[in-house]
């Protein structure tokens, strides 16, 4: 095998964000861009010599070309083996499972997740560590350091590998094992849930629609829901992964999955609606006439997890990202189990899961998961809901109402202000940070601030500290607003404003969330002077 050692210069801006490195696809396609990052990953983990990796992606534009380059670089760097999903496909949770199951030295996942795909859209890459989870901050920092000083990379001068058929091939000495992307994941799901009861549910006429959004979960959902569980053909829609996700935005929320949302609010609604994102780690759950916010879904799943065989013995604890609502905290308190609040991004859950401090984790951004892998897992959440529905035999809406009756309701919404000039966004956040100490006692639109701070996280397992993780302001009457800047965007800055209002067990649980949150929204707008500062008060996306 001929190995080329190519001299290169460091490339600026290759700092991984909330979930890996994300840039415009054309940037990733620039000569040396991907190579620079991949070599930096290998260097940051003391080389690839003799190691085994999992490689796969969500099938977006440039996925296959990127994988071929990674294979050539892995071979040139002395890797022993690479496990690749057929046609280059692997959902993020499936990749996490493979890393764990085959005890590899990590994996490279090619995806920009919920961001659109195509030559003029987004691409991304993430390195996951041997526990199957996203690289923690010390490793992403080491990768970034490497990108800033890299002077050469190694690549094999070899023909491309056929990824279209299953089987082992060789590139030089390195084994390339092309595997069925679905099989191991399907077996894992069958080991967690009661497939017999879920099959019976479908056999009894239960209907659902799963929108794969032209993304990677299509083949997984088809094999599991329509295959193993006997749901009628056509249950999974938009099931064939496409390079540009059918021109859509593979983000499972009421805005980007509007068709499904409309169906679920109509008289023709099936019993359950669900959707997943580009790389299959997010989920949306909708009952007939009942959208379940991700924060509520986390709480309901935690409270009912014992209906599924894997969680019958109970949960060791629950973790949520800081901006996620406090709904799951109430469940943890009632169960007398630990409850942890982490910064945004799944990488912060890894230590808690490894140390068995928590069993279930979730984020307000439609991510839920458990200790079965080290990523959030869209289809897992759908299957856990199905398992619970198979046991409780109640409509989703009734399960929600019952939950709120016991715990109260955390009305919740997120406002995204996208593509703001980075300068304006930074200034807004800096100014707000400077005001934090003086906010308590002040009132905005009639709501009095009780507390304000900037979130920082002390990891209870390894003692690492992550600062600057979002600004939090609490108001009288159990309301909270959180501000942070997105770490996954590729254009300007995105300001995320997370709004929350608790209503106790005796309160009104059937309001429109936007109505319930009116007071908090007004206070947020007055406090930030958002209209004057960024020229708009209306967010681009409300979830
Ligand atoms: C967003 C979400 C965060 C999630 C991350 C990755 O990050 O808010 O909760 O973990 O995306 O999700 P940010 O920094 O843009 O707010 V995905 O499905 O990329 O894997
Ligand atoms: Co995702």
PDB file of N, CA and C in Angstrom, residues 185-224:
ATOM      1  N   UNK A 185     -28.540  -2.911  15.996  1.00  0.00           N
ATOM      2  CA  UNK A 185     -29.406  -1.963  16.702  1.00  0.00           C
ATOM      3  C   UNK A 185     -30.775  -2.595  16.986  1.00  0.00           C
ATOM      4  N   UNK A 186     -31.285  -3.312  15.998  1.00  0.00           N
ATOM      5  CA  UNK A 186     -32.583  -3.976  16.154  1.00  0.00           C
ATOM      6  C   UNK A 186     -32.509  -5.002  17.296  1.00  0.00           C
ATOM      7  N   UNK A 187     -31.411  -5.741  17.347  1.00  0.00           N
ATOM      8  CA  UNK A 187     -31.257  -6.732  18.421  1.00  0.00           C
ATOM      9  C   UNK A 187     -31.209  -6.041  19.786  1.00  0.00           C
ATOM     10  N   UNK A 188     -30.546  -4.899  19.844  1.00  0.00           N
ATOM     11  CA  UNK A 188     -30.475  -4.157  21.105  1.00  0.00           C
ATOM     12  C   UNK A 188     -31.884  -3.723  21.547  1.00  0.00           C
ATOM     13  N   UNK A 189     -32.661  -3.188  20.612  1.00  0.00           N
ATOM     14  CA  UNK A 189     -34.014  -2.731  20.962  1.00  0.00           C
ATOM     15  C   UNK A 189     -34.875  -3.904  21.442  1.00  0.00           C
ATOM     16  N   UNK A 190     -34.708  -5.052  20.762  1.00  0.00           N
ATOM     17  CA  UNK A 190     -35.497  -6.230  21.148  1.00  0.00           C
ATOM     18  C   UNK A 190     -35.123  -6.693  22.561  1.00  0.00           C
ATOM     19  N   UNK A 191     -33.894  -6.393  22.984  1.00  0.00           N
ATOM     20  CA  UNK A 191     -33.476  -6.812  24.318  1.00  0.00           C
ATOM     21  C   UNK A 191     -33.985  -5.860  25.403  1.00  0.00           C
ATOM     22  N   UNK A 192     -34.425  -4.668  25.010  1.00  0.00           N
ATOM     23  CA  UNK A 192     -34.858  -3.674  26.008  1.00  0.00           C
ATOM     24  C   UNK A 192     -36.365  -3.665  26.215  1.00  0.00           C
ATOM     25  N   UNK A 193     -37.095  -3.925  25.116  1.00  0.00           N
ATOM     26  CA  UNK A 193     -38.546  -3.725  25.150  1.00  0.00           C
ATOM     27  C   UNK A 193     -39.305  -5.028  24.984  1.00  0.00           C
ATOM     28  N   UNK A 194     -40.566  -4.968  25.360  1.00  0.00           N
ATOM     29  CA  UNK A 194     -41.422  -6.132  25.226  1.00  0.00           C
ATOM     30  C   UNK A 194     -42.038  -6.145  23.833  1.00  0.00           C
ATOM     31  N   UNK A 195     -41.309  -6.736  22.889  1.00  0.00           N
ATOM     32  CA  UNK A 195     -41.774  -6.729  21.502  1.00  0.00           C
ATOM     33  C   UNK A 195     -43.076  -7.509  21.344  1.00  0.00           C
ATOM     34  N   UNK A 196     -43.298  -8.520  22.187  1.00  0.00           N
ATOM     35  CA  UNK A 196     -44.531  -9.311  22.056  1.00  0.00           C
ATOM     36  C   UNK A 196     -45.743  -8.427  22.372  1.00  0.00           C
ATOM     37  N   UNK A 197     -45.647  -7.660  23.450  1.00  0.00           N
ATOM     38  CA  UNK A 197     -46.782  -6.796  23.810  1.00  0.00           C
ATOM     39  C   UNK A 197     -47.000  -5.695  22.778  1.00  0.00           C
ATOM     40  N   UNK A 198     -45.898  -5.169  22.253  1.00  0.00           N
ATOM     41  CA  UNK A 198     -46.063  -4.101  21.249  1.00  0.00           C
ATOM     42  C   UNK A 198     -46.667  -4.696  19.962  1.00  0.00           C
ATOM     43  N   UNK A 199     -46.251  -5.892  19.633  1.00  0.00           N
ATOM     44  CA  UNK A 199     -46.856  -6.580  18.469  1.00  0.00           C
ATOM     45  C   UNK A 199     -48.359  -6.753  18.675  1.00  0.00           C
ATOM     46  N   UNK A 200     -48.716  -7.150  19.886  1.00  0.00           N
ATOM     47  CA  UNK A 200     -50.146  -7.322  20.187  1.00  0.00           C
ATOM     48  C   UNK A 200     -50.904  -6.003  20.065  1.00  0.00           C
ATOM     49  N   UNK A 201     -50.256  -4.948  20.477  1.00  0.00           N
ATOM     50  CA  UNK A 201     -50.876  -3.624  20.369  1.00  0.00           C
ATOM     51  C   UNK A 201     -51.220  -3.339  18.907  1.00  0.00           C
ATOM     52  N   UNK A 202     -50.231  -3.534  18.027  1.00  0.00           N
ATOM     53  CA  UNK A 202     -50.486  -3.283  16.595  1.00  0.00           C
ATOM     54  C   UNK A 202     -51.511  -4.275  16.040  1.00  0.00           C
ATOM     55  N   UNK A 203     -51.411  -5.520  16.487  1.00  0.00           N
ATOM     56  CA  UNK A 203     -52.353  -6.533  15.984  1.00  0.00           C
ATOM     57  C   UNK A 203     -53.787  -6.164  16.360  1.00  0.00           C
ATOM     58  N   UNK A 204     -53.943  -5.445  17.467  1.00  0.00           N
ATOM     59  CA  UNK A 204     -55.280  -5.043  17.910  1.00  0.00           C
ATOM     60  C   UNK A 204     -55.799  -3.798  17.219  1.00  0.00           C
ATOM     61  N   UNK A 205     -55.068  -3.303  16.220  1.00  0.00           N
ATOM     62  CA  UNK A 205     -55.582  -2.172  15.444  1.00  0.00           C
ATOM     63  C   UNK A 205     -54.973  -0.822  15.797  1.00  0.00           C
ATOM     64  N   UNK A 206     -53.962  -0.828  16.652  1.00  0.00           N
ATOM     65  CA  UNK A 206     -53.301   0.434  17.003  1.00  0.00           C
ATOM     66  C   UNK A 206     -52.616   0.998  15.755  1.00  0.00           C
ATOM     67  N   UNK A 207     -52.767   2.296  15.544  1.00  0.00           N
ATOM     68  CA  UNK A 207     -52.171   2.911  14.352  1.00  0.00           C
ATOM     69  C   UNK A 207     -51.177   3.990  14.745  1.00  0.00           C
ATOM     70  N   UNK A 208     -50.142   4.123  13.935  1.00  0.00           N
ATOM     71  CA  UNK A 208     -49.203   5.220  14.151  1.00  0.00           C
ATOM     72  C   UNK A 208     -48.593   5.660  12.825  1.00  0.00           C
ATOM     73  N   UNK A 209     -48.044   6.865  12.821  1.00  0.00           N
ATOM     74  CA  UNK A 209     -47.254   7.319  11.676  1.00  0.00           C
ATOM     75  C   UNK A 209     -45.892   7.732  12.211  1.00  0.00           C
ATOM     76  N   UNK A 210     -44.855   7.165  11.600  1.00  0.00           N
ATOM     77  CA  UNK A 210     -43.488   7.552  11.960  1.00  0.00           C
ATOM     78  C   UNK A 210     -42.892   8.266  10.758  1.00  0.00           C
ATOM     79  N   UNK A 211     -42.555   9.528  10.936  1.00  0.00           N
ATOM     80  CA  UNK A 211     -41.982  10.312   9.841  1.00  0.00           C
ATOM     81  C   UNK A 211     -40.454  10.296   9.959  1.00  0.00           C
ATOM     82  N   UNK A 212     -39.813   9.579   9.033  1.00  0.00           N
ATOM     83  CA  UNK A 212     -38.345   9.494   9.078  1.00  0.00           C
ATOM     84  C   UNK A 212     -37.695  10.714   8.423  1.00  0.00           C
ATOM     85  N   UNK A 213     -38.488  11.610   7.900  1.00  0.00           N
ATOM     86  CA  UNK A 213     -38.010  12.882   7.351  1.00  0.00           C
ATOM     87  C   UNK A 213     -36.920  12.699   6.287  1.00  0.00           C
ATOM     88  N   UNK A 214     -37.012  11.639   5.500  1.00  0.00           N
ATOM     89  CA  UNK A 214     -36.034  11.329   4.433  1.00  0.00           C
ATOM     90  C   UNK A 214     -34.628  11.163   4.993  1.00  0.00           C
ATOM     91  N   UNK A 215     -34.539  10.804   6.247  1.00  0.00           N
ATOM     92  CA  UNK A 215     -33.226  10.743   6.881  1.00  0.00           C
ATOM     93  C   UNK A 215     -32.911   9.314   7.308  1.00  0.00           C
ATOM     94  N   UNK A 216     -31.918   9.186   8.185  1.00  0.00           N
ATOM     95  CA  UNK A 216     -31.311   7.874   8.391  1.00  0.00           C
ATOM     96  C   UNK A 216     -32.202   6.858   9.107  1.00  0.00           C
ATOM     97  N   UNK A 217     -33.201   7.323   9.894  1.00  0.00           N
ATOM     98  CA  UNK A 217     -33.991   6.330  10.634  1.00  0.00           C
ATOM     99  C   UNK A 217     -34.948   5.529   9.765  1.00  0.00           C
ATOM    100  N   UNK A 218     -35.142   5.943   8.506  1.00  0.00           N
ATOM    101  CA  UNK A 218     -36.066   5.205   7.637  1.00  0.00           C
ATOM    102  C   UNK A 218     -35.855   3.701   7.685  1.00  0.00           C
ATOM    103  N   UNK A 219     -34.662   3.212   7.313  1.00  0.00           N
ATOM    104  CA  UNK A 219     -34.439   1.751   7.315  1.00  0.00           C
ATOM    105  C   UNK A 219     -34.588   1.122   8.706  1.00  0.00           C
ATOM    106  N   UNK A 220     -34.213   1.835   9.745  1.00  0.00           N
ATOM    107  CA  UNK A 220     -34.339   1.303  11.110  1.00  0.00           C
ATOM    108  C   UNK A 220     -35.811   1.179  11.489  1.00  0.00           C
ATOM    109  N   UNK A 221     -36.569   2.236  11.225  1.00  0.00           N
ATOM    110  CA  UNK A 221     -37.982   2.237  11.608  1.00  0.00           C
ATOM    111  C   UNK A 221     -38.760   1.193  10.806  1.00  0.00           C
ATOM    112  N   UNK A 222     -38.436   1.079   9.520  1.00  0.00           N
ATOM    113  CA  UNK A 222     -39.123   0.064   8.685  1.00  0.00           C
ATOM    114  C   UNK A 222     -38.872  -1.333   9.255  1.00  0.00           C
ATOM    115  N   UNK A 223     -37.591  -1.629   9.526  1.00  0.00           N
ATOM    116  CA  UNK A 223     -37.247  -2.980   9.986  1.00  0.00           C
ATOM    117  C   UNK A 223     -37.860  -3.275  11.347  1.00  0.00           C
ATOM    118  N   UNK A 224     -37.908  -2.281  12.209  1.00  0.00           N
ATOM    119  CA  UNK A 224     -38.383  -2.547  13.572  1.00  0.00           C
ATOM    120  C   UNK A 224     -39.907  -2.407  13.673  1.00  0.00           C
TER     121      UNK A 224
END
